[in-house]
Each structure stands twice: as C-alpha cells, then as structure tokens.
C-alpha cells in the first residue's frame, strides 16, 4: 500500500498565518497591505495561533531546515529569474 503524508515545514519556528503574511510582505518590501479575514475568497482562516509546524517532517524524514527569513529572499530571487 502507498502511504500518503502531509507535512508543514518551517524550521523550528512558530508561525501564524498573520506572521507569515507579514514576513513575506516585509521581504517583498510591500508597505501597504490589508489582511481581510472576512472575505468569502480567503484561502486561510483568521488565525493568530501557530499552525505551521515541522515536527512530523523533521522526525520522520530525519532532515534539518533553515529559517524561513534566511531563505525567503533567495527563493524570491530564484523565482524571478525562472518564471
């Protein structure tokens, strides 16, 4: 049988939806943005709790992760060059 697993990967950091959005906006130097949790089109719920954890992936896959803030700029630059 095939085992299907789902993993959240975020180093050993504690992220909320709002803190993730703020970090990405800061990295992209977006100064003016609004988080609207009341939108029918929202893909994520209003959340101030940590919802992203990599404990499962870290233990099952035996891997280490870098911090999101350290790698986000590198990923954005790669994306701009490739897409």
Tab-separated table of N, CA, C and O in Angstrom:
chain	number	residue	atom	x	y	z
A	1	UNK	N	0.839	-1.192	0.000
A	1	UNK	CA	0.000	0.000	0.000
A	1	UNK	C	0.875	1.243	0.000
A	1	UNK	O	2.005	1.224	0.476
A	2	UNK	N	0.343	2.331	-0.527
A	2	UNK	CA	1.064	3.596	-0.603
A	2	UNK	C	0.692	4.455	0.587
A	2	UNK	O	-0.482	4.638	0.907
A	3	UNK	N	1.696	4.992	1.239
A	3	UNK	CA	1.486	5.866	2.388
A	3	UNK	C	1.487	7.308	1.905
A	3	UNK	O	2.432	7.755	1.274
A	4	UNK	N	0.417	8.031	2.181
A	4	UNK	CA	0.345	9.448	1.839
A	4	UNK	C	0.460	10.254	3.115
A	4	UNK	O	-0.264	10.016	4.072
A	5	UNK	N	1.376	11.173	3.127
A	5	UNK	CA	1.595	12.023	4.290
A	5	UNK	C	1.593	13.480	3.868
A	5	UNK	O	1.937	13.814	2.740
A	6	UNK	N	1.230	14.333	4.789
A	6	UNK	CA	1.230	15.772	4.571
A	6	UNK	C	2.125	16.404	5.626
A	6	UNK	O	2.061	16.038	6.802
A	7	UNK	N	2.988	17.344	5.211
A	7	UNK	CA	3.936	17.951	6.130
A	7	UNK	C	3.890	19.471	6.042
A	7	UNK	O	3.819	20.027	4.953
A	8	UNK	N	3.960	20.125	7.173
A	8	UNK	CA	4.218	21.561	7.240
A	8	UNK	C	5.686	21.706	7.586
A	8	UNK	O	6.175	21.034	8.483
A	9	UNK	N	6.385	22.576	6.875
A	9	UNK	CA	7.818	22.685	7.076
A	9	UNK	C	8.177	24.144	7.348
A	9	UNK	O	7.983	25.008	6.511
A	10	UNK	N	8.697	24.406	8.549
A	10	UNK	CA	9.004	25.795	8.913
A	10	UNK	C	10.135	25.882	9.917
A	10	UNK	O	10.106	26.724	10.809
A	11	UNK	N	11.148	25.038	9.801
A	11	UNK	CA	12.260	25.007	10.734
A	11	UNK	C	11.723	24.722	12.119
A	11	UNK	O	10.760	24.000	12.280
A	12	UNK	N	12.319	25.254	13.143
A	12	UNK	CA	11.797	25.091	14.495
A	12	UNK	C	11.122	26.380	14.922
A	12	UNK	O	11.128	26.757	16.085
A	13	UNK	N	10.546	27.067	13.957
A	13	UNK	CA	9.913	28.345	14.208
A	13	UNK	C	8.413	28.162	14.429
A	13	UNK	O	7.827	27.175	14.005
A	14	UNK	N	7.830	29.136	15.052
A	14	UNK	CA	6.404	29.139	15.340
A	14	UNK	C	5.773	30.209	14.464
A	14	UNK	O	6.049	31.390	14.630
A	15	UNK	N	4.972	29.808	13.482
A	15	UNK	CA	4.375	30.742	12.538
A	15	UNK	C	2.864	30.752	12.670
A	15	UNK	O	2.240	29.718	12.862
A	16	UNK	N	2.293	31.928	12.509
A	16	UNK	CA	0.856	32.060	12.367
A	16	UNK	C	0.594	32.519	10.938
A	16	UNK	O	1.518	32.927	10.223
A	17	UNK	N	-0.642	32.460	10.518
A	17	UNK	CA	-0.988	32.956	9.182
A	17	UNK	C	-0.570	34.424	9.070
A	17	UNK	O	0.071	34.831	8.103
A	18	UNK	N	-0.913	35.228	10.074
A	18	UNK	CA	-0.603	36.658	10.020
A	18	UNK	C	0.898	36.922	10.023
A	18	UNK	O	1.379	37.787	9.284
A	19	UNK	N	1.660	36.195	10.845
A	19	UNK	CA	3.106	36.435	10.875
A	19	UNK	C	3.764	35.989	9.575
A	19	UNK	O	4.728	36.612	9.117
A	20	UNK	N	3.259	34.939	8.945
A	20	UNK	CA	3.796	34.508	7.655
A	20	UNK	C	3.533	35.561	6.582
A	20	UNK	O	4.433	35.920	5.810
A	21	UNK	N	2.315	36.093	6.544
A	21	UNK	CA	1.987	37.142	5.572
A	21	UNK	C	2.859	38.368	5.785
A	21	UNK	O	3.397	38.939	4.842
A	22	UNK	N	3.042	38.778	7.038
A	22	UNK	CA	3.866	39.953	7.339
A	22	UNK	C	5.324	39.726	6.920
A	22	UNK	O	5.953	40.602	6.337
A	23	UNK	N	5.853	38.545	7.188
A	23	UNK	CA	7.234	38.244	6.808
A	23	UNK	C	7.417	38.290	5.297
A	23	UNK	O	8.390	38.854	4.792
A	24	UNK	N	6.493	37.716	4.557
A	24	UNK	CA	6.580	37.748	3.094
A	24	UNK	C	6.436	39.178	2.583
A	24	UNK	O	7.194	39.609	1.710
A	25	UNK	N	5.496	39.937	3.132
A	25	UNK	CA	5.322	41.336	2.718
A	25	UNK	C	6.577	42.147	3.013
A	25	UNK	O	7.014	42.955	2.186
A	26	UNK	N	7.169	41.954	4.180
A	26	UNK	CA	8.403	42.674	4.527
A	26	UNK	C	9.531	42.310	3.571
A	26	UNK	O	10.276	43.182	3.119
A	27	UNK	N	9.671	41.039	3.256
A	27	UNK	CA	10.728	40.593	2.349
A	27	UNK	C	10.538	41.172	0.950
A	27	UNK	O	11.502	41.558	0.291
A	28	UNK	N	9.287	41.255	0.502
A	28	UNK	CA	8.984	41.823	-0.819
A	28	UNK	C	8.885	43.347	-0.782
A	28	UNK	O	8.615	43.966	-1.796
A	29	UNK	N	9.084	43.928	0.397
A	29	UNK	CA	9.012	45.378	0.617
A	29	UNK	C	7.641	45.938	0.242
A	29	UNK	O	7.539	47.021	-0.319
A	30	UNK	N	6.602	45.189	0.567
A	30	UNK	CA	5.235	45.648	0.378
A	30	UNK	C	4.874	46.458	1.615
A	30	UNK	O	4.863	45.935	2.729
A	31	UNK	N	4.630	47.752	1.431
A	31	UNK	CA	4.370	48.638	2.564
A	31	UNK	C	2.893	48.691	2.929
A	31	UNK	O	2.543	48.847	4.079
A	32	UNK	N	2.025	48.590	1.937
A	32	UNK	CA	0.605	48.779	2.178
A	32	UNK	C	-0.154	47.519	1.786
A	32	UNK	O	-0.258	47.190	0.614
A	33	UNK	N	-0.627	46.809	2.774
A	33	UNK	CA	-1.441	45.626	2.517
A	33	UNK	C	-2.449	45.473	3.646
A	33	UNK	O	-2.282	46.021	4.729
A	34	UNK	N	-3.495	44.748	3.369
A	34	UNK	CA	-4.542	44.539	4.361
A	34	UNK	C	-4.887	43.061	4.394
A	34	UNK	O	-5.058	42.428	3.354
A	35	UNK	N	-4.982	42.515	5.584
A	35	UNK	CA	-5.402	41.130	5.747
A	35	UNK	C	-6.884	41.159	6.074
A	35	UNK	O	-7.293	41.699	7.092
A	36	UNK	N	-7.696	40.611	5.172
A	36	UNK	CA	-9.143	40.618	5.358
A	36	UNK	C	-9.618	39.193	5.619
A	36	UNK	O	-9.728	38.389	4.709
A	37	UNK	N	-9.888	38.890	6.887
A	37	UNK	CA	-10.312	37.541	7.258
A	37	UNK	C	-11.794	37.309	7.006
A	37	UNK	O	-12.269	36.198	7.130
A	38	UNK	N	-12.522	38.367	6.680
A	38	UNK	CA	-13.963	38.232	6.477
A	38	UNK	C	-14.330	37.979	5.028
A	38	UNK	O	-15.493	37.869	4.701
A	39	UNK	N	-13.358	37.872	4.171
A	39	UNK	CA	-13.605	37.680	2.751
A	39	UNK	C	-14.083	36.256	2.465
A	39	UNK	O	-13.550	35.285	3.003
A	40	UNK	N	-15.063	36.125	1.603
A	40	UNK	CA	-15.510	34.800	1.172
A	40	UNK	C	-14.455	34.118	0.316
A	40	UNK	O	-14.485	32.909	0.121
A	41	UNK	N	-13.513	34.906	-0.207
A	41	UNK	CA	-12.472	34.354	-1.062
A	41	UNK	C	-11.203	34.005	-0.293
A	41	UNK	O	-10.210	33.609	-0.889
A	42	UNK	N	-11.199	34.176	1.024
A	42	UNK	CA	-9.999	33.910	1.820
A	42	UNK	C	-9.628	32.434	1.728
A	42	UNK	O	-10.484	31.557	1.830
A	43	UNK	N	-8.341	32.158	1.520
A	43	UNK	CA	-7.894	30.762	1.449
A	43	UNK	C	-7.498	30.240	2.826
A	43	UNK	O	-7.386	29.045	3.014
A	44	UNK	N	-7.261	31.149	3.776
A	44	UNK	CA	-6.893	30.746	5.126
A	44	UNK	C	-7.790	31.454	6.134
A	44	UNK	O	-8.173	32.602	5.919
A	45	UNK	N	-8.109	30.819	7.220
A	45	UNK	CA	-8.972	31.439	8.224
A	45	UNK	C	-8.224	32.492	9.031
A	45	UNK	O	-7.008	32.532	9.044
A	46	UNK	N	-8.974	33.336	9.735
A	46	UNK	CA	-8.375	34.259	10.679
A	46	UNK	C	-7.647	33.416	11.710
A	46	UNK	O	-8.228	32.544	12.331
A	47	UNK	N	-6.363	33.656	11.877
A	47	UNK	CA	-5.607	32.786	12.760
A	47	UNK	C	-4.442	33.529	13.376
A	47	UNK	O	-3.576	34.018	12.678
A	48	UNK	N	-4.432	33.594	14.680
A	48	UNK	CA	-3.307	34.167	15.407
A	48	UNK	C	-2.572	33.079	16.177
A	48	UNK	O	-1.781	33.353	17.048
A	49	UNK	N	-2.872	31.828	15.890
A	49	UNK	CA	-2.249	30.703	16.564
A	49	UNK	C	-1.226	30.070	15.637
A	49	UNK	O	-1.320	30.171	14.427
A	50	UNK	N	-0.242	29.403	16.200
A	50	UNK	CA	0.751	28.718	15.380
A	50	UNK	C	0.114	27.546	14.666
A	50	UNK	O	-0.401	26.643	15.313
A	51	UNK	N	0.127	27.575	13.368
A	51	UNK	CA	-0.478	26.465	12.629
A	51	UNK	C	0.550	25.724	11.796
A	51	UNK	O	0.255	24.678	11.259
A	52	UNK	N	1.735	26.278	11.677
A	52	UNK	CA	2.754	25.647	10.855
A	52	UNK	C	3.812	25.022	11.761
A	52	UNK	O	4.444	25.693	12.535
A	53	UNK	N	3.985	23.737	11.658
A	53	UNK	CA	4.951	23.017	12.480
A	53	UNK	C	5.614	21.952	11.623
A	53	UNK	O	4.954	21.289	10.837
A	54	UNK	N	6.914	21.785	11.798
A	54	UNK	CA	7.610	20.780	11.001
A	54	UNK	C	8.037	19.578	11.835
A	54	UNK	O	8.837	18.773	11.392
A	55	UNK	N	7.501	19.441	13.032
A	55	UNK	CA	7.922	18.340	13.900
A	55	UNK	C	7.780	16.975	13.220
A	55	UNK	O	8.666	16.138	13.294
A	56	UNK	N	6.670	16.760	12.554
A	56	UNK	CA	6.418	15.474	11.896
A	56	UNK	C	7.458	15.208	10.803
A	56	UNK	O	8.059	14.133	10.750
A	57	UNK	N	7.697	16.203	9.953
A	57	UNK	CA	8.662	16.032	8.865
A	57	UNK	C	10.076	15.844	9.404
A	57	UNK	O	10.832	15.003	8.919
A	58	UNK	N	10.418	16.627	10.395
A	58	UNK	CA	11.770	16.578	10.957
A	58	UNK	C	12.082	15.190	11.510
A	58	UNK	O	13.160	14.650	11.259
A	59	UNK	N	11.154	14.590	12.218
A	59	UNK	CA	11.402	13.289	12.824
A	59	UNK	C	11.276	12.139	11.830
A	59	UNK	O	12.114	11.250	11.806
A	60	UNK	N	10.254	12.174	10.988
A	60	UNK	CA	10.049	11.067	10.053
A	60	UNK	C	11.072	11.062	8.925
A	60	UNK	O	11.511	10.003	8.488
A	61	UNK	N	11.451	12.237	8.442
A	61	UNK	CA	12.357	12.325	7.299
A	61	UNK	C	13.812	12.529	7.701
A	61	UNK	O	14.706	12.516	6.867
A	62	UNK	N	14.033	12.801	9.002
A	62	UNK	CA	15.390	12.989	9.541
A	62	UNK	C	16.153	14.073	8.769
A	62	UNK	O	17.254	13.838	8.272
A	63	UNK	N	15.521	15.249	8.664
A	63	UNK	CA	16.162	16.360	7.967
A	63	UNK	C	16.161	17.605	8.846
A	63	UNK	O	15.390	17.706	9.802
A	64	UNK	N	17.047	18.536	8.523
A	64	UNK	CA	17.117	19.824	9.212
A	64	UNK	C	16.641	20.899	8.251
A	64	UNK	O	16.788	20.785	7.044
A	65	UNK	N	16.128	21.979	8.798
A	65	UNK	CA	15.589	23.058	7.991
A	65	UNK	C	16.287	24.370	8.320
A	65	UNK	O	16.724	24.579	9.445
A	66	UNK	N	16.373	25.255	7.330
A	66	UNK	CA	16.889	26.599	7.586
A	66	UNK	C	15.713	27.497	7.946
A	66	UNK	O	14.556	27.161	7.720
A	67	UNK	N	16.017	28.658	8.504
A	67	UNK	CA	14.970	29.594	8.890
A	67	UNK	C	14.343	30.222	7.646
A	67	UNK	O	15.032	30.529	6.680
A	68	UNK	N	13.038	30.406	7.686
A	68	UNK	CA	12.313	30.972	6.545
A	68	UNK	C	12.851	32.349	6.173
A	68	UNK	O	13.081	32.631	5.001
A	69	UNK	N	13.069	33.201	7.151
A	69	UNK	CA	13.558	34.550	6.861
A	69	UNK	C	14.903	34.513	6.149
A	69	UNK	O	15.192	35.367	5.329
A	70	UNK	N	15.736	33.525	6.469
A	70	UNK	CA	17.046	33.402	5.832
A	70	UNK	C	16.943	32.943	4.382
A	70	UNK	O	17.780	33.293	3.554
A	71	UNK	N	15.952	32.152	4.063
A	71	UNK	CA	15.869	31.584	2.726
A	71	UNK	C	14.827	32.232	1.828
A	71	UNK	O	14.840	32.015	0.618
A	72	UNK	N	13.943	33.059	2.370
A	72	UNK	CA	12.855	33.631	1.578
A	72	UNK	C	13.368	34.533	0.457
A	72	UNK	O	12.930	34.422	-0.680
A	73	UNK	N	14.306	35.410	0.747
A	73	UNK	CA	14.860	36.296	-0.291
A	73	UNK	C	15.533	35.496	-1.398
A	73	UNK	O	15.388	35.814	-2.579
A	74	UNK	N	16.264	34.478	-1.022
A	74	UNK	CA	16.926	33.627	-2.016
A	74	UNK	C	15.898	32.962	-2.926
A	74	UNK	O	16.061	32.905	-4.144
A	75	UNK	N	14.815	32.462	-2.344
A	75	UNK	CA	13.764	31.831	-3.139
A	75	UNK	C	13.095	32.836	-4.073
A	75	UNK	O	12.865	32.540	-5.244
A	76	UNK	N	12.806	34.034	-3.584
A	76	UNK	CA	12.163	35.059	-4.412
A	76	UNK	C	13.048	35.422	-5.593
A	76	UNK	O	12.576	35.541	-6.726
A	77	UNK	N	14.331	35.577	-5.363
A	77	UNK	CA	15.267	35.879	-6.461
A	77	UNK	C	15.303	34.739	-7.472
A	77	UNK	O	15.307	34.972	-8.680
A	78	UNK	N	15.334	33.500	-7.000
A	78	UNK	CA	15.312	32.354	-7.905
A	78	UNK	C	14.027	32.357	-8.718
A	78	UNK	O	14.051	32.136	-9.934
A	79	UNK	N	12.902	32.615	-8.072
A	79	UNK	CA	11.610	32.612	-8.758
A	79	UNK	C	11.559	33.678	-9.847
A	79	UNK	O	11.108	33.416	-10.962
A	80	UNK	N	12.066	34.875	-9.543
A	80	UNK	CA	12.068	35.964	-10.534
A	80	UNK	C	12.904	35.603	-11.758
A	80	UNK	O	12.567	35.971	-12.885
A	81	UNK	N	13.980	34.889	-11.542
A	81	UNK	CA	14.838	34.503	-12.657
A	81	UNK	C	14.262	33.364	-13.490
A	81	UNK	O	14.577	33.229	-14.674
A	82	UNK	N	13.440	32.542	-12.904
A	82	UNK	CA	12.965	31.339	-13.575
A	82	UNK	C	11.511	31.378	-14.047
A	82	UNK	O	11.093	30.496	-14.781
A	83	UNK	N	10.739	32.366	-13.613
A	83	UNK	CA	9.333	32.401	-14.019
A	83	UNK	C	8.903	33.760	-14.478
A	83	UNK	O	9.321	34.746	-14.236
